[in-house]
């Protein structure tokens, strides 16, 4: 088994029978699809990946990818930090047809020509780990309440200024 940094892709044919293990980090900016769904491009994705050869030449890729991203809270529109942790266990196949043959119990990783596009695979897993709803939790500061108070205050002020009754009142006061 060989250890190494996180490669962009893994050519299975070049690995020895003992498999391989990779541990490393890549900048978040290299994952464009994920980058588009989060607020800042700062930070990096950490991953540990192990490639194992099972019987019948079945290749299994296990590991975990983690990163910290920021998304807009749907209540207050302020950034909320989200820790993404995506553990995975993928069966390497050569085509979509082979992937379908695996059945629903196994997650396929399609590697045409025996080459795993590792960064794309890690990004896929992180995208699946993204929560569908982003909201500050109860233990976090959510600006919603303050925003609401501020907004209604502003609305009341504007209504008061534009209200003809407000103008009338002011005229009356002046006449006193
Ligand atoms: Zn919030």
PDB file of C-alpha atoms in Angstrom, residues 43-171:
ATOM      1  CA  UNK A  43     -10.812  27.389   2.815  1.00  0.00           C
ATOM      2  CA  UNK A  44      -9.959  23.960   1.626  1.00  0.00           C
ATOM      3  CA  UNK A  45     -11.305  20.462   1.277  1.00  0.00           C
ATOM      4  CA  UNK A  46      -9.609  17.746   3.312  1.00  0.00           C
ATOM      5  CA  UNK A  47      -9.893  14.140   2.320  1.00  0.00           C
ATOM      6  CA  UNK A  48      -8.647  10.679   3.143  1.00  0.00           C
ATOM      7  CA  UNK A  49      -9.129   8.106   0.416  1.00  0.00           C
ATOM      8  CA  UNK A  50      -8.354   4.408   0.291  1.00  0.00           C
ATOM      9  CA  UNK A  51      -8.427   2.260  -2.833  1.00  0.00           C
ATOM     10  CA  UNK A  52      -8.818  -1.467  -2.190  1.00  0.00           C
ATOM     11  CA  UNK A  53      -8.801  -4.401  -4.563  1.00  0.00           C
ATOM     12  CA  UNK A  54     -11.333  -7.024  -3.604  1.00  0.00           C
ATOM     13  CA  UNK A  55     -11.889 -10.450  -5.113  1.00  0.00           C
ATOM     14  CA  UNK A  56     -12.970 -10.629  -8.741  1.00  0.00           C
ATOM     15  CA  UNK A  57     -11.004  -7.448  -9.380  1.00  0.00           C
ATOM     16  CA  UNK A  58     -13.664  -5.334  -7.731  1.00  0.00           C
ATOM     17  CA  UNK A  59     -12.189  -1.986  -6.747  1.00  0.00           C
ATOM     18  CA  UNK A  60     -13.673  -0.167  -3.784  1.00  0.00           C
ATOM     19  CA  UNK A  61     -12.883   3.419  -2.877  1.00  0.00           C
ATOM     20  CA  UNK A  62     -13.627   4.394   0.706  1.00  0.00           C
ATOM     21  CA  UNK A  63     -12.894   7.584   2.548  1.00  0.00           C
ATOM     22  CA  UNK A  64     -14.183  10.857   3.834  1.00  0.00           C
ATOM     23  CA  UNK A  65     -14.143  14.423   2.552  1.00  0.00           C
ATOM     24  CA  UNK A  66     -14.629  17.381   4.859  1.00  0.00           C
ATOM     25  CA  UNK A  67     -14.762  21.116   4.391  1.00  0.00           C
ATOM     26  CA  UNK A  68     -16.169  24.223   6.035  1.00  0.00           C
ATOM     27  CA  UNK A  69     -18.309  26.455   3.846  1.00  0.00           C
ATOM     28  CA  UNK A  70     -20.557  29.454   4.364  1.00  0.00           C
ATOM     29  CA  UNK A  71     -24.060  29.757   2.976  1.00  0.00           C
ATOM     30  CA  UNK A  72     -26.752  32.381   3.387  1.00  0.00           C
ATOM     31  CA  UNK A  73     -29.119  31.765   6.288  1.00  0.00           C
ATOM     32  CA  UNK A  74     -32.610  31.605   4.785  1.00  0.00           C
ATOM     33  CA  UNK A  75     -34.056  33.502   7.735  1.00  0.00           C
ATOM     34  CA  UNK A  76     -31.669  36.426   8.137  1.00  0.00           C
ATOM     35  CA  UNK A  77     -29.571  36.272   4.918  1.00  0.00           C
ATOM     36  CA  UNK A  78     -26.377  36.493   6.993  1.00  0.00           C
ATOM     37  CA  UNK A  79     -23.607  33.915   6.411  1.00  0.00           C
ATOM     38  CA  UNK A  80     -23.837  30.677   8.314  1.00  0.00           C
ATOM     39  CA  UNK A  81     -20.869  28.339   8.653  1.00  0.00           C
ATOM     40  CA  UNK A  82     -21.570  24.741   7.695  1.00  0.00           C
ATOM     41  CA  UNK A  83     -19.221  21.853   8.357  1.00  0.00           C
ATOM     42  CA  UNK A  84     -19.617  19.358   5.542  1.00  0.00           C
ATOM     43  CA  UNK A  85     -18.559  15.796   6.238  1.00  0.00           C
ATOM     44  CA  UNK A  86     -19.048  13.250   3.497  1.00  0.00           C
ATOM     45  CA  UNK A  87     -18.031   9.671   4.220  1.00  0.00           C
ATOM     46  CA  UNK A  88     -18.230   7.393   1.182  1.00  0.00           C
ATOM     47  CA  UNK A  89     -17.834   3.808   0.017  1.00  0.00           C
ATOM     48  CA  UNK A  90     -17.899   3.558  -3.760  1.00  0.00           C
ATOM     49  CA  UNK A  91     -17.695   0.612  -6.150  1.00  0.00           C
ATOM     50  CA  UNK A  92     -15.590   1.435  -9.170  1.00  0.00           C
ATOM     51  CA  UNK A  93     -17.264   0.590 -12.488  1.00  0.00           C
ATOM     52  CA  UNK A  94     -16.345   1.348 -16.069  1.00  0.00           C
ATOM     53  CA  UNK A  95     -19.668   2.597 -17.411  1.00  0.00           C
ATOM     54  CA  UNK A  96     -23.232   3.681 -16.620  1.00  0.00           C
ATOM     55  CA  UNK A  97     -24.429   0.205 -17.640  1.00  0.00           C
ATOM     56  CA  UNK A  98     -22.140  -1.403 -15.066  1.00  0.00           C
ATOM     57  CA  UNK A  99     -23.288   1.144 -12.495  1.00  0.00           C
ATOM     58  CA  UNK A 100     -26.922   0.150 -13.070  1.00  0.00           C
ATOM     59  CA  UNK A 101     -25.997  -3.523 -12.754  1.00  0.00           C
ATOM     60  CA  UNK A 102     -24.629  -2.864  -9.257  1.00  0.00           C
ATOM     61  CA  UNK A 103     -28.091  -2.342  -7.870  1.00  0.00           C
ATOM     62  CA  UNK A 104     -29.242   0.180  -5.293  1.00  0.00           C
ATOM     63  CA  UNK A 105     -27.253  -1.112  -2.329  1.00  0.00           C
ATOM     64  CA  UNK A 106     -23.908  -0.049  -3.745  1.00  0.00           C
ATOM     65  CA  UNK A 107     -22.862   3.445  -4.765  1.00  0.00           C
ATOM     66  CA  UNK A 108     -21.033   3.390  -8.092  1.00  0.00           C
ATOM     67  CA  UNK A 109     -18.033   5.448  -9.067  1.00  0.00           C
ATOM     68  CA  UNK A 110     -17.748   5.539 -12.823  1.00  0.00           C
ATOM     69  CA  UNK A 111     -14.113   5.473 -13.916  1.00  0.00           C
ATOM     70  CA  UNK A 112     -13.854   5.223 -17.708  1.00  0.00           C
ATOM     71  CA  UNK A 113     -10.673   3.434 -18.735  1.00  0.00           C
ATOM     72  CA  UNK A 114      -9.911   2.675 -15.106  1.00  0.00           C
ATOM     73  CA  UNK A 115      -9.110   6.280 -14.267  1.00  0.00           C
ATOM     74  CA  UNK A 116     -10.867   7.773 -11.239  1.00  0.00           C
ATOM     75  CA  UNK A 117     -11.484  11.508 -11.428  1.00  0.00           C
ATOM     76  CA  UNK A 118     -10.880  11.875  -7.708  1.00  0.00           C
ATOM     77  CA  UNK A 119     -11.590  15.570  -7.236  1.00  0.00           C
ATOM     78  CA  UNK A 120     -14.893  15.296  -9.130  1.00  0.00           C
ATOM     79  CA  UNK A 121     -15.844  12.273  -7.031  1.00  0.00           C
ATOM     80  CA  UNK A 122     -15.031  14.104  -3.783  1.00  0.00           C
ATOM     81  CA  UNK A 123     -16.983  17.142  -4.952  1.00  0.00           C
ATOM     82  CA  UNK A 124     -19.991  14.934  -5.800  1.00  0.00           C
ATOM     83  CA  UNK A 125     -19.954  13.553  -2.271  1.00  0.00           C
ATOM     84  CA  UNK A 126     -19.717  17.017  -0.694  1.00  0.00           C
ATOM     85  CA  UNK A 127     -22.593  18.283  -2.858  1.00  0.00           C
ATOM     86  CA  UNK A 128     -24.720  15.376  -1.629  1.00  0.00           C
ATOM     87  CA  UNK A 129     -23.811  16.308   1.951  1.00  0.00           C
ATOM     88  CA  UNK A 130     -24.991  19.926   1.543  1.00  0.00           C
ATOM     89  CA  UNK A 131     -28.125  20.460   3.638  1.00  0.00           C
ATOM     90  CA  UNK A 132     -31.141  21.461   1.535  1.00  0.00           C
ATOM     91  CA  UNK A 133     -32.095  24.144   4.036  1.00  0.00           C
ATOM     92  CA  UNK A 134     -29.608  26.588   5.570  1.00  0.00           C
ATOM     93  CA  UNK A 135     -30.700  28.252   8.800  1.00  0.00           C
ATOM     94  CA  UNK A 136     -28.921  29.372  11.928  1.00  0.00           C
ATOM     95  CA  UNK A 137     -29.493  26.903  14.739  1.00  0.00           C
ATOM     96  CA  UNK A 138     -30.886  27.738  18.161  1.00  0.00           C
ATOM     97  CA  UNK A 139     -27.377  27.948  19.602  1.00  0.00           C
ATOM     98  CA  UNK A 140     -26.300  30.492  16.975  1.00  0.00           C
ATOM     99  CA  UNK A 141     -26.955  34.176  16.526  1.00  0.00           C
ATOM    100  CA  UNK A 142     -29.599  34.612  13.842  1.00  0.00           C
ATOM    101  CA  UNK A 143     -30.098  38.209  12.762  1.00  0.00           C
ATOM    102  CA  UNK A 144     -33.703  37.575  11.790  1.00  0.00           C
ATOM    103  CA  UNK A 145     -35.241  39.038  14.926  1.00  0.00           C
ATOM    104  CA  UNK A 146     -33.129  42.173  14.830  1.00  0.00           C
ATOM    105  CA  UNK A 147     -33.712  42.559  11.077  1.00  0.00           C
ATOM    106  CA  UNK A 148     -37.444  42.209  11.602  1.00  0.00           C
ATOM    107  CA  UNK A 149     -37.487  44.843  14.338  1.00  0.00           C
ATOM    108  CA  UNK A 150     -35.383  47.213  12.268  1.00  0.00           C
ATOM    109  CA  UNK A 151     -37.486  46.685   9.160  1.00  0.00           C
ATOM    110  CA  UNK A 152     -40.843  47.271  10.840  1.00  0.00           C
ATOM    111  CA  UNK A 153     -39.428  50.389  12.501  1.00  0.00           C
ATOM    112  CA  UNK A 154     -38.398  51.727   9.113  1.00  0.00           C
ATOM    113  CA  UNK A 155     -41.769  50.900   7.583  1.00  0.00           C
ATOM    114  CA  UNK A 156     -43.625  52.671  10.385  1.00  0.00           C
ATOM    115  CA  UNK A 157     -41.418  55.704   9.963  1.00  0.00           C
ATOM    116  CA  UNK A 158     -42.059  55.794   6.219  1.00  0.00           C
ATOM    117  CA  UNK A 159     -45.803  55.366   6.683  1.00  0.00           C
ATOM    118  CA  UNK A 160     -45.868  58.161   9.204  1.00  0.00           C
ATOM    119  CA  UNK A 161     -44.031  60.495   6.850  1.00  0.00           C
ATOM    120  CA  UNK A 162     -46.295  59.730   3.902  1.00  0.00           C
ATOM    121  CA  UNK A 163     -49.564  59.571   5.768  1.00  0.00           C
ATOM    122  CA  UNK A 164     -51.888  62.478   4.895  1.00  0.00           C
ATOM    123  CA  UNK A 165     -53.149  62.314   8.479  1.00  0.00           C
ATOM    124  CA  UNK A 166     -49.593  62.790   9.667  1.00  0.00           C
ATOM    125  CA  UNK A 167     -49.289  65.878   7.495  1.00  0.00           C
ATOM    126  CA  UNK A 168     -52.653  67.123   8.744  1.00  0.00           C
ATOM    127  CA  UNK A 169     -51.601  66.646  12.346  1.00  0.00           C
ATOM    128  CA  UNK A 170     -48.468  68.628  11.762  1.00  0.00           C
ATOM    129  CA  UNK A 171     -50.444  71.447  10.104  1.00  0.00           C
TER     130      UNK A 171
END
